[in-house]
mmCIF file of C-alpha atoms in Angstrom:
data_model
loop_
_atom_site.group_PDB
_atom_site.id
_atom_site.type_symbol
_atom_site.label_atom_id
_atom_site.label_comp_id
_atom_site.label_asym_id
_atom_site.label_seq_id
_atom_site.Cartn_x
_atom_site.Cartn_y
_atom_site.Cartn_z
ATOM 1 C CA MET A 30 33.423 -7.579 -0.555
ATOM 2 C CA SER A 31 35.695 -10.430 -1.334
ATOM 3 C CA ALA A 32 35.537 -12.029 2.280
ATOM 4 C CA VAL A 33 31.532 -13.178 0.551
ATOM 5 C CA ALA A 34 32.528 -15.923 -2.111
ATOM 6 C CA THR A 35 34.777 -17.000 -4.455
ATOM 7 C CA PRO A 36 32.636 -17.753 -8.517
ATOM 8 C CA VAL A 37 32.633 -21.554 -6.782
ATOM 9 C CA SER A 38 31.879 -21.017 -3.911
ATOM 10 C CA GLU A 39 28.704 -18.225 -4.826
ATOM 11 C CA LYS A 40 27.677 -20.859 -7.180
ATOM 12 C CA GLU A 41 28.075 -23.947 -4.948
ATOM 13 C CA PHE A 42 25.330 -21.239 -2.360
ATOM 14 C CA THR A 43 22.973 -20.062 -4.708
ATOM 15 C CA SER A 44 22.660 -24.186 -5.686
ATOM 16 C CA LYS A 45 21.696 -25.787 -2.608
ATOM 17 C CA PHE A 46 19.348 -21.943 -1.899
ATOM 18 C CA LEU A 47 17.433 -22.549 -4.550
ATOM 19 C CA THR A 48 17.161 -26.656 -4.025
ATOM 20 C CA LEU A 49 16.164 -25.745 -0.470
ATOM 21 C CA ALA A 50 14.181 -22.577 -1.458
ATOM 22 C CA THR A 51 11.895 -24.252 -3.899
ATOM 23 C CA LEU A 52 11.374 -27.651 -1.993
ATOM 24 C CA ASN A 53 7.851 -26.663 -1.179
ATOM 25 C CA GLU A 54 5.337 -24.070 -2.978
ATOM 26 C CA PRO A 55 5.933 -20.528 -1.689
ATOM 27 C CA VAL A 56 3.418 -18.968 0.870
ATOM 28 C CA LEU A 57 3.655 -15.936 -1.497
ATOM 29 C CA SER A 58 2.665 -16.545 -5.557
ATOM 30 C CA SER A 59 4.920 -14.817 -7.743
ATOM 31 C CA ASN A 60 2.487 -13.126 -8.790
ATOM 32 C CA TYR A 61 0.836 -12.202 -5.040
ATOM 33 C CA GLN A 62 0.510 -8.093 -4.845
ATOM 34 C CA LYS A 63 -1.132 -7.392 -1.018
ATOM 35 C CA SER A 64 -3.525 -4.992 -1.764
ATOM 36 C CA LEU A 65 -2.905 -1.918 -1.086
ATOM 37 C CA LYS A 66 -5.880 -0.696 0.657
ATOM 38 C CA ASP A 67 -4.630 -3.455 3.087
ATOM 39 C CA VAL A 68 -0.718 -2.225 3.364
ATOM 40 C CA SER A 69 -0.373 0.472 6.317
ATOM 41 C CA ALA A 70 3.155 0.991 6.109
ATOM 42 C CA LEU A 71 5.732 2.016 3.626
ATOM 43 C CA GLY A 72 9.191 0.592 5.402
ATOM 44 C CA VAL A 73 11.786 2.150 5.270
ATOM 45 C CA ALA A 74 13.837 5.165 4.013
ATOM 46 C CA LEU A 75 15.914 4.333 1.299
ATOM 47 C CA PRO A 76 19.303 5.445 1.339
ATOM 48 C CA ALA A 77 20.125 8.726 -1.037
ATOM 49 C CA LEU A 78 22.587 8.115 -4.044
ATOM 50 C CA LYS A 79 25.587 10.600 -4.460
ATOM 51 C CA TYR A 80 24.875 10.445 -7.918
ATOM 52 C CA ARG A 81 22.189 12.993 -8.786
ATOM 53 C CA TYR A 82 19.440 12.344 -11.542
ATOM 54 C CA ASN A 83 18.565 14.437 -14.767
ATOM 55 C CA PRO A 84 16.427 14.396 -16.962
ATOM 56 C CA LYS A 85 17.135 15.583 -19.190
ATOM 57 C CA ARG A 86 20.103 13.118 -19.996
ATOM 58 C CA VAL A 87 18.698 11.099 -21.358
ATOM 59 C CA LYS A 88 20.459 8.222 -23.035
ATOM 60 C CA LYS A 89 20.673 9.227 -27.451
ATOM 61 C CA ASN A 90 20.338 5.359 -28.238
ATOM 62 C CA GLN A 91 17.395 5.063 -25.282
ATOM 63 C CA MET B 20 -40.919 26.407 -12.034
ATOM 64 C CA THR B 21 -40.003 22.655 -12.399
ATOM 65 C CA THR B 22 -37.391 21.115 -11.178
ATOM 66 C CA GLU B 23 -35.979 20.097 -14.758
ATOM 67 C CA ASN B 24 -36.080 23.567 -16.026
ATOM 68 C CA LYS B 25 -34.352 24.972 -13.020
ATOM 69 C CA ASN B 26 -31.123 23.123 -13.765
ATOM 70 C CA SER B 27 -31.409 24.244 -16.811
ATOM 71 C CA VAL B 28 -31.901 27.782 -16.129
ATOM 72 C CA ILE B 29 -28.836 27.317 -13.471
ATOM 73 C CA GLN B 30 -27.764 25.141 -16.253
ATOM 74 C CA GLN B 31 -27.582 27.957 -18.999
ATOM 75 C CA LYS B 32 -26.337 30.807 -16.059
ATOM 76 C CA LEU B 33 -23.629 28.941 -16.047
ATOM 77 C CA ALA B 34 -22.519 28.573 -19.112
ATOM 78 C CA LYS B 35 -22.570 32.475 -19.502
ATOM 79 C CA THR B 36 -20.478 32.447 -16.753
ATOM 80 C CA LEU B 37 -17.882 30.188 -18.420
ATOM 81 C CA HIS B 38 -18.039 32.282 -21.480
ATOM 82 C CA ARG B 39 -17.598 35.660 -19.977
ATOM 83 C CA PHE B 40 -14.662 34.026 -17.887
ATOM 84 C CA GLU B 41 -12.872 32.592 -21.461
ATOM 85 C CA SER B 42 -13.829 36.328 -22.779
ATOM 86 C CA LYS B 43 -11.839 38.426 -19.737
ATOM 87 C CA ILE B 44 -8.477 35.578 -19.908
ATOM 88 C CA ALA B 45 -8.711 35.895 -23.620
ATOM 89 C CA ALA B 46 -8.704 39.418 -23.128
ATOM 90 C CA GLY B 47 -5.228 38.682 -20.521
ATOM 91 C CA ASP B 48 -7.550 40.017 -18.104
ATOM 92 C CA TYR B 49 -6.467 37.292 -15.394
ATOM 93 C CA TYR B 50 -6.775 38.761 -12.411
ATOM 94 C CA GLU B 51 -10.511 39.994 -13.009
ATOM 95 C CA ALA B 52 -11.508 36.511 -14.301
ATOM 96 C CA HIS B 53 -10.171 34.812 -11.698
ATOM 97 C CA GLN B 54 -11.387 36.921 -8.725
ATOM 98 C CA THR B 55 -15.554 37.010 -10.701
ATOM 99 C CA LEU B 56 -14.757 33.046 -11.069
ATOM 100 C CA ARG B 57 -14.593 32.758 -7.316
ATOM 101 C CA THR B 58 -17.179 35.095 -5.950
ATOM 102 C CA ILE B 59 -19.786 33.296 -8.383
ATOM 103 C CA ALA B 60 -18.116 30.314 -6.960
ATOM 104 C CA ASN B 61 -18.064 30.855 -3.530
ATOM 105 C CA ARG B 62 -22.632 32.096 -3.903
ATOM 106 C CA TYR B 63 -23.011 27.915 -5.462
ATOM 107 C CA VAL B 64 -20.697 27.056 -2.056
ATOM 108 C CA ARG B 65 -23.481 29.212 0.084
ATOM 109 C CA ALA B 66 -26.168 27.562 -1.662
ATOM 110 C CA ARG B 67 -24.776 24.361 -1.833
ATOM 111 C CA THR B 68 -24.670 23.688 -5.550
ATOM 112 C CA TYR B 69 -21.818 22.240 -5.196
ATOM 113 C CA GLU B 70 -21.539 19.796 -8.617
ATOM 114 C CA LEU B 71 -21.675 23.916 -10.456
ATOM 115 C CA ALA B 72 -18.855 24.604 -8.252
ATOM 116 C CA ILE B 73 -17.216 22.290 -8.739
ATOM 117 C CA GLU B 74 -17.805 22.518 -12.541
ATOM 118 C CA LEU B 75 -17.737 26.421 -12.011
ATOM 119 C CA VAL B 76 -13.609 26.158 -10.589
ATOM 120 C CA SER B 77 -12.413 23.635 -12.232
ATOM 121 C CA GLN B 78 -13.240 25.249 -15.654
ATOM 122 C CA GLY B 79 -11.752 28.113 -14.257
ATOM 123 C CA ALA B 80 -8.182 26.280 -13.439
ATOM 124 C CA THR B 81 -8.036 25.103 -16.507
ATOM 125 C CA SER B 82 -8.965 27.981 -18.473
ATOM 126 C CA LEU B 83 -6.263 29.519 -16.230
ATOM 127 C CA LEU B 84 -3.705 27.036 -16.425
ATOM 128 C CA LYS B 85 -3.393 26.619 -20.296
ATOM 129 C CA ALA B 86 -2.783 30.273 -20.137
ATOM 130 C CA LYS B 87 -0.026 29.713 -18.201
ATOM 131 C CA GLN B 88 -1.774 31.637 -15.201
ATOM 132 C CA GLY B 89 -0.061 28.666 -12.952
ATOM 133 C CA GLY B 90 -1.145 30.432 -9.666
ATOM 134 C CA SER B 91 -3.687 31.830 -10.206
ATOM 135 C CA GLY B 92 -4.861 28.092 -11.709
ATOM 136 C CA THR B 93 -3.261 26.913 -8.879
ATOM 137 C CA ASP B 94 -4.679 28.542 -6.772
ATOM 138 C CA LEU B 95 -8.097 27.864 -7.865
ATOM 139 C CA ILE B 96 -7.527 24.039 -7.210
ATOM 140 C CA PHE B 97 -6.867 24.293 -3.952
ATOM 141 C CA TYR B 98 -10.296 25.979 -3.983
ATOM 142 C CA LEU B 99 -11.650 23.350 -5.428
ATOM 143 C CA LEU B 100 -10.339 21.254 -2.591
ATOM 144 C CA GLU B 101 -11.691 22.525 -0.565
ATOM 145 C CA ILE B 102 -14.979 21.780 -1.947
ATOM 146 C CA TYR B 103 -13.998 18.693 -2.414
ATOM 147 C CA ASP B 104 -13.463 18.567 0.992
ATOM 148 C CA GLN B 105 -16.915 20.401 2.766
ATOM 149 C CA ALA B 106 -19.419 18.445 -0.104
ATOM 150 C CA GLU B 107 -17.155 14.807 0.798
ATOM 151 C CA VAL B 108 -16.715 14.334 -2.870
ATOM 152 C CA THR B 109 -15.766 10.534 -2.469
ATOM 153 C CA VAL B 110 -12.212 9.408 -4.865
ATOM 154 C CA ASP B 111 -14.086 7.874 -7.945
ATOM 155 C CA GLU B 112 -12.952 7.787 -11.934
ATOM 156 C CA GLY B 113 -14.954 10.989 -12.077
ATOM 157 C CA SER B 114 -13.799 13.156 -9.026
ATOM 158 C CA THR B 115 -10.526 12.132 -9.577
ATOM 159 C CA GLY B 116 -9.827 12.059 -13.227
ATOM 160 C CA ARG B 117 -11.036 15.819 -12.811
ATOM 161 C CA LEU B 118 -8.063 16.599 -11.051
ATOM 162 C CA ILE B 119 -5.421 14.580 -12.957
ATOM 163 C CA GLN B 120 -6.570 16.680 -15.772
ATOM 164 C CA LEU B 121 -5.961 19.303 -13.885
ATOM 165 C CA LEU B 122 -2.687 18.208 -12.700
ATOM 166 C CA VAL B 123 -1.307 17.299 -15.983
ATOM 167 C CA LEU B 124 -1.897 21.421 -17.060
ATOM 168 C CA ILE B 125 0.642 22.742 -14.302
ATOM 169 C CA GLU B 126 3.681 23.414 -14.708
ATOM 170 C CA PRO B 127 6.435 21.351 -12.851
ATOM 171 C CA THR B 128 8.703 24.966 -12.536
ATOM 172 C CA GLU B 129 5.339 25.676 -10.699
ATOM 173 C CA PRO B 130 5.915 26.553 -7.301
ATOM 174 C CA ASN B 131 3.051 25.524 -5.826
ATOM 175 C CA MET B 132 3.140 22.365 -7.278
ATOM 176 C CA LYS B 133 4.354 20.103 -4.350
ATOM 177 C CA ASP B 134 1.414 21.910 -2.228
ATOM 178 C CA VAL B 135 -1.679 20.582 -4.919
ATOM 179 C CA ILE B 136 0.216 17.301 -4.393
ATOM 180 C CA THR B 137 -0.215 17.022 -0.846
ATOM 181 C CA GLY B 138 -4.030 18.710 -1.313
ATOM 182 C CA MET B 139 -4.143 15.974 -3.715
ATOM 183 C CA ASN B 140 -3.194 13.395 -1.836
ATOM 184 C CA ASN B 141 -4.387 14.141 1.591
ATOM 185 C CA TRP B 142 -8.237 14.307 0.292
ATOM 186 C CA SER B 143 -7.475 10.673 -1.228
ATOM 187 C CA ILE B 144 -6.812 9.315 1.794
ATOM 188 C CA LYS B 145 -9.609 10.889 3.336
ATOM 189 C CA PHE B 146 -11.527 9.890 0.691
ATOM 190 C CA SER B 147 -10.805 6.358 0.209
ATOM 191 C CA ASP B 148 -10.449 3.071 1.091
ATOM 192 C CA PHE B 149 -6.440 3.765 0.710
ATOM 193 C CA LYS B 150 -4.422 4.552 3.781
ATOM 194 C CA PHE B 151 -1.747 6.375 1.478
ATOM 195 C CA GLY B 152 -4.176 7.692 -1.398
ATOM 196 C CA ASP B 153 -5.257 6.860 -4.319
ATOM 197 C CA PRO B 154 -2.795 4.294 -7.088
ATOM 198 C CA TYR B 155 -4.149 5.975 -9.712
ATOM 199 C CA LEU B 156 -3.681 9.553 -8.532
ATOM 200 C CA HIS B 157 -0.259 9.053 -7.171
ATOM 201 C CA ASN B 158 1.225 7.095 -10.959
ATOM 202 C CA VAL B 159 0.121 10.513 -12.304
ATOM 203 C CA ILE B 160 1.296 12.510 -8.790
ATOM 204 C CA ALA B 161 4.626 10.805 -9.577
ATOM 205 C CA LEU B 162 4.876 11.956 -13.153
ATOM 206 C CA LYS B 163 4.632 15.015 -12.492
ATOM 207 C CA LEU B 164 7.456 15.392 -9.403
ATOM 208 C CA PHE B 165 9.587 13.514 -11.928
ATOM 209 C CA GLU B 166 9.224 15.987 -14.354
ATOM 210 C CA GLY B 167 10.428 18.651 -11.889
ATOM 211 C CA GLU B 168 13.167 16.805 -11.592
ATOM 212 C CA HIS B 169 11.881 16.181 -7.607
ATOM 213 C CA ILE B 170 13.043 12.144 -8.535
ATOM 214 C CA TYR B 171 12.794 10.988 -4.227
ATOM 215 C CA GLU B 172 9.471 12.060 -3.945
ATOM 216 C CA ALA B 173 8.587 11.101 -7.610
ATOM 217 C CA GLU B 174 10.263 7.013 -6.503
ATOM 218 C CA ARG B 175 8.222 6.820 -3.454
ATOM 219 C CA TYR B 176 4.640 7.651 -5.770
ATOM 220 C CA PHE B 177 5.889 5.214 -8.419
ATOM 221 C CA MET B 178 6.145 2.126 -5.720
ATOM 222 C CA LEU B 179 2.297 3.410 -4.573
ATOM 223 C CA GLY B 180 0.838 3.452 -8.089
ATOM 224 C CA THR B 181 -0.875 1.449 -11.084
ATOM 225 C CA HIS B 182 0.890 -1.085 -13.151
ATOM 226 C CA ASP B 183 1.778 1.825 -15.421
ATOM 227 C CA SER B 184 3.982 3.163 -12.532
ATOM 228 C CA VAL B 185 6.159 0.048 -12.892
ATOM 229 C CA GLY B 186 7.728 0.462 -16.151
ATOM 230 C CA LYS B 187 8.031 3.875 -15.572
ATOM 231 C CA TYR B 188 9.715 3.387 -11.785
ATOM 232 C CA ILE B 189 11.864 1.151 -13.763
ATOM 233 C CA GLU B 190 13.205 3.020 -16.164
ATOM 234 C CA LEU B 191 13.533 6.247 -14.104
ATOM 235 C CA VAL B 192 16.183 3.817 -11.389
ATOM 236 C CA TRP B 193 17.826 2.724 -15.569
ATOM 237 C CA ASN B 194 18.654 5.885 -16.226
ATOM 238 C CA TRP B 195 19.357 6.837 -12.882
ATOM 239 C CA PHE B 196 22.291 4.142 -12.349
ATOM 240 C CA VAL B 197 23.088 4.680 -16.470
ATOM 241 C CA GLN B 198 24.044 8.214 -16.084
ATOM 242 C CA ALA B 199 25.836 7.598 -12.531
ATOM 243 C CA VAL B 200 27.985 4.715 -14.817
ATOM 244 C CA ASP B 201 28.743 7.658 -16.827
ATOM 245 C CA GLU B 202 29.387 10.010 -14.508
ATOM 246 C CA GLU B 203 32.043 8.122 -13.037
ATOM 247 C CA ILE B 204 33.726 6.218 -16.835
ATOM 248 C CA GLN B 205 34.123 10.465 -17.333
ATOM 249 C CA LYS B 206 36.709 10.255 -13.369
ATOM 250 C CA GLY B 207 38.371 7.643 -15.829
ATOM 251 C CA ILE B 208 37.258 4.532 -13.326
ATOM 252 C CA ASN B 209 36.900 1.384 -15.247
ATOM 253 C CA THR B 210 33.453 -0.576 -15.013
ATOM 254 C CA PRO B 211 31.671 1.644 -12.955
ATOM 255 C CA GLN B 212 29.039 -1.101 -13.395
ATOM 256 C CA LEU B 213 29.545 -3.363 -11.296
ATOM 257 C CA THR B 214 29.766 -1.470 -8.607
ATOM 258 C CA LEU B 215 26.659 0.503 -9.226
ATOM 259 C CA VAL B 216 24.057 -1.496 -10.211
ATOM 260 C CA GLY B 217 23.209 -3.314 -7.105
ATOM 261 C CA ASP B 218 22.982 0.594 -5.065
ATOM 262 C CA PHE B 219 20.309 1.222 -8.272
ATOM 263 C CA PHE B 220 18.504 -1.732 -8.794
ATOM 264 C CA SER B 221 18.448 -2.686 -4.685
ATOM 265 C CA ARG B 222 15.789 0.417 -5.026
ATOM 266 C CA LEU B 223 13.284 -1.116 -6.778
ATOM 267 C CA ILE B 224 13.318 -4.325 -4.700
ATOM 268 C CA PHE B 225 12.786 -3.430 -1.773
ATOM 269 C CA ASN B 226 10.187 -1.021 -2.623
ATOM 270 C CA TYR B 227 8.368 -3.406 -3.362
ATOM 271 C CA LEU B 228 9.217 -5.588 -1.293
ATOM 272 C CA PHE B 229 8.284 -3.457 1.527
ATOM 273 C CA ILE B 230 4.954 -3.146 0.704
ATOM 274 C CA SER B 231 4.593 -7.335 -0.110
ATOM 275 C CA ASN B 232 4.438 -6.609 -4.013
ATOM 276 C CA ILE B 233 6.214 -9.980 -5.263
ATOM 277 C CA LYS B 234 4.890 -9.859 -8.741
ATOM 278 C CA PHE B 235 6.136 -5.904 -9.076
ATOM 279 C CA ALA B 236 9.004 -6.578 -7.933
ATOM 280 C CA ASN B 237 9.577 -10.105 -9.859
ATOM 281 C CA GLU B 238 9.130 -7.696 -12.860
ATOM 282 C CA ALA B 239 11.183 -5.391 -12.072
ATOM 283 C CA LYS B 240 14.394 -7.712 -11.919
ATOM 284 C CA GLU B 241 12.926 -9.432 -14.471
ATOM 285 C CA LYS B 242 13.417 -6.051 -17.356
ATOM 286 C CA PHE B 243 16.119 -3.928 -15.073
ATOM 287 C CA LEU B 244 18.529 -7.472 -15.472
ATOM 288 C CA LYS B 245 17.677 -7.723 -18.886
ATOM 289 C CA GLN B 246 18.382 -4.552 -19.353
ATOM 290 C CA TYR B 247 22.031 -4.729 -17.402
ATOM 291 C CA VAL B 248 22.766 -7.952 -19.798
ATOM 292 C CA GLU B 249 21.786 -5.815 -22.546
ATOM 293 C CA GLU B 250 23.940 -2.833 -22.189
ATOM 294 C CA TYR B 251 27.064 -4.772 -20.879
ATOM 295 C CA PRO B 252 27.310 -7.702 -22.955
ATOM 296 C CA ASP B 253 31.166 -8.409 -21.047
ATOM 297 C CA LEU B 254 29.428 -9.292 -18.037
ATOM 298 C CA GLU B 255 29.784 -12.449 -17.229
ATOM 299 C CA TYR B 256 26.500 -14.792 -16.206
ATOM 300 C CA GLU B 257 24.398 -17.555 -16.282
ATOM 301 C CA ILE B 258 20.770 -18.284 -15.775
ATOM 302 C CA ILE B 259 19.791 -20.983 -13.336
ATOM 303 C CA SER B 260 15.868 -22.150 -13.735
ATOM 304 C CA LYS B 261 14.907 -23.508 -11.159
ATOM 305 C CA ARG B 262 10.796 -25.477 -10.766
ATOM 306 C CA ILE B 263 8.605 -23.812 -8.290
ATOM 307 C CA PRO B 264 6.004 -26.405 -7.000
ATOM 308 C CA GLY B 265 2.381 -24.732 -7.897
ATOM 309 C CA GLN B 266 3.808 -22.165 -10.037
ATOM 310 C CA ASP B 267 3.221 -21.616 -13.486
ATOM 311 C CA GLU B 268 6.746 -20.093 -14.107
ATOM 312 C CA ASP B 269 10.038 -21.193 -13.253
ATOM 313 C CA PHE B 270 11.913 -19.030 -11.085
ATOM 314 C CA LYS B 271 15.497 -17.522 -13.497
ATOM 315 C CA LEU B 272 18.438 -16.014 -11.584
ATOM 316 C CA VAL B 273 20.813 -14.803 -13.521
ATOM 317 C CA LEU B 274 23.666 -15.408 -11.528
ATOM 318 C CA PHE B 275 26.671 -13.142 -11.759
ATOM 319 C CA LYS B 276 29.829 -13.763 -11.770
ATOM 320 C CA ASP B 277 31.037 -10.174 -10.560
ATOM 321 C CA CYS B 278 27.884 -8.951 -9.229
ATOM 322 C CA TYR B 279 26.996 -10.916 -5.776
ATOM 323 C CA GLU B 280 24.413 -8.270 -4.928
ATOM 324 C CA LEU B 281 22.511 -8.697 -7.967
ATOM 325 C CA ASN B 282 22.384 -12.340 -6.807
ATOM 326 C CA PHE B 283 21.309 -11.499 -3.528
ATOM 327 C CA LEU B 284 18.827 -9.234 -4.039
ATOM 328 C CA GLN B 285 16.916 -11.700 -6.670
ATOM 329 C CA LEU B 286 17.140 -14.882 -4.142
ATOM 330 C CA LEU B 287 15.109 -12.484 -1.602
ATOM 331 C CA ILE B 288 12.381 -12.468 -3.297
ATOM 332 C CA LEU B 289 12.145 -16.257 -3.518
ATOM 333 C CA THR B 290 13.077 -16.343 0.052
ATOM 334 C CA CYS B 291 10.478 -13.274 0.954
ATOM 335 C CA GLN B 292 8.184 -15.559 -0.852
ATOM 336 C CA THR B 293 8.798 -18.804 1.011
ATOM 337 C CA LYS B 294 8.220 -16.307 4.272
ATOM 338 C CA ASN B 295 10.700 -19.235 5.678
ATOM 339 C CA LYS B 296 12.786 -17.841 8.353
ATOM 340 C CA ALA B 297 16.023 -20.188 8.485
ATOM 341 C CA LEU B 298 15.961 -19.096 4.883
ATOM 342 C CA PHE B 299 16.710 -15.853 5.044
ATOM 343 C CA GLN B 300 19.048 -15.780 7.806
ATOM 344 C CA SER B 301 21.038 -18.080 5.796
ATOM 345 C CA LEU B 302 20.790 -15.666 3.120
ATOM 346 C CA ASN B 303 21.845 -13.131 5.426
ATOM 347 C CA GLU B 304 24.992 -15.417 6.971
ATOM 348 C CA HIS B 305 26.238 -15.999 3.759
ATOM 349 C CA TYR B 306 26.132 -12.259 1.903
ATOM 350 C CA LYS B 307 27.383 -10.757 5.591
ATOM 351 C CA GLU B 308 29.125 -7.519 3.762
ATOM 352 C CA LEU B 309 24.861 -6.739 2.547
ATOM 353 C CA LYS B 310 23.961 -7.994 5.812
ATOM 354 C CA ILE B 311 25.310 -4.785 6.777
ATOM 355 C CA LYS B 312 24.909 -2.555 4.031
ATOM 356 C CA PHE B 313 21.000 -3.130 4.265
ATOM 357 C CA ALA B 314 20.641 -3.772 7.615
ATOM 358 C CA PRO B 315 17.612 -1.069 8.280
ATOM 359 C CA GLN B 316 15.512 -2.396 4.980
ATOM 360 C CA LEU B 317 16.353 -5.688 6.300
ATOM 361 C CA GLU B 318 15.260 -5.468 9.264
ATOM 362 C CA PHE B 319 12.478 -4.431 8.334
ATOM 363 C CA LEU B 320 11.533 -7.295 5.633
ATOM 364 C CA GLY B 321 12.393 -9.441 8.771
ATOM 365 C CA GLN B 322 9.650 -8.420 10.380
ATOM 366 C CA GLU B 323 6.927 -7.714 8.203
ATOM 367 C CA TYR B 324 7.744 -11.062 5.959
ATOM 368 C CA PHE B 325 9.296 -13.234 9.088
ATOM 369 C CA GLY B 326 8.575 -12.324 12.395
ATOM 370 C CA ILE B 327 11.106 -11.960 13.177
ATOM 371 C CA GLN B 328 11.634 -8.913 16.214
ATOM 372 C CA ALA B 329 13.610 -6.627 15.573
ATOM 373 C CA GLN B 330 16.575 -5.750 18.282
ATOM 374 C CA ARG B 331 15.987 -2.881 20.608
ATOM 375 C CA GLN B 332 18.439 -1.086 21.327
ATOM 376 C CA SER B 333 20.038 -0.741 24.877
ATOM 377 C CA ASN B 334 19.724 2.268 26.327
ATOM 378 C CA PHE B 335 22.645 2.389 29.611
ATOM 379 C CA LEU B 336 20.664 4.582 31.396
ATOM 380 C CA GLN B 337 16.865 3.143 31.167
ATOM 381 C CA ASP B 338 17.879 -0.027 32.272
ATOM 382 C CA MET B 339 19.835 1.396 34.864
ATOM 383 C CA MET B 340 17.424 3.292 36.425
ATOM 384 C CA SER B 341 14.432 0.699 35.492
ATOM 385 C CA GLY B 342 16.811 -1.992 37.188
ATOM 386 C CA LEU B 343 16.876 0.370 40.031
ATOM 387 C CA LEU B 344 12.852 1.653 40.775
ATOM 388 C CA GLY B 345 12.450 -2.975 40.024
ATOM 389 C CA GLY B 346 10.780 -2.069 36.516
ATOM 390 C CA SER B 347 11.571 -5.164 34.484
ATOM 391 C CA LYS B 348 13.064 -5.746 31.041
#
């Protein structure tokens, strides 16, 4: 995972990336949602996690 | 006899039938109650008085489910769905609400629960404009599946639910993440949250991006990351706000020092909003390992938002045969 970057280059990348990504108004607004009537594909199945979820074991402080 | 009088007589007969049915239930005579009700409902169906059949069967199912007779109760729900189908009942507040009320009463351990859910959703697909079924029904289905510990199925229905579903879906993923962290800590692993968080957070982001729901992806981002930084105060991060032309709110990036997967996923939402292919490629280029880790997800998003055609898997034998027979690739 270290190949990705040191914290500095990560920051540099994101800073430049954000500048480029926000030059113009985005095609889809931050509130955009395609109507579920128009959704024709659900994407790909996400991989199963190795951790089993236990609904009865929710943290006490929540 | 006028139509009004006729209806009144039918309603009285229905009330009488239901009263007899309730008495049998109260006496614990479930089998006979169930059979009698089905016989009478059959008569209504044959006479095409569907409204009465629906009323009778749904009330009967309600009583049986309340009496913890899951098998008989769900049998009547299947019958109700048959009547819906035959009567071509369309999806609306009333027809869906009736199913939701019954669904809520089913015990999560009921063996027929998943079949009932499939039946209900298939009806809503057939009689609504939603290719994958009615969102309001999905919201309740997801909760029911979640109670029954069918987590992956619940996830899919949460994703296709209403705005109410978003908070519940985030809560589910968050609790799941916290449990996974606890499990790793018990094994003696230090700060497992740093390596685990991306696996959980990405589920929310990808699932909403898949169906082009930027709003819910952003909401999931905000809420999940807020909980994350509150739960783990030692995390190193900074918040970068960027003004987006034409938007009321700034884009906020929580830039994590030790969790670049989270940085990537946040930027991915913004990139999908731009639909800019070069930005998408630049993002993938920078986060090479994640490009591999999330290859199928990113391939789908590449097609969906940026018009990038998925590379065809090369089939050597097929290509050779095609070449020999003069076909073109």
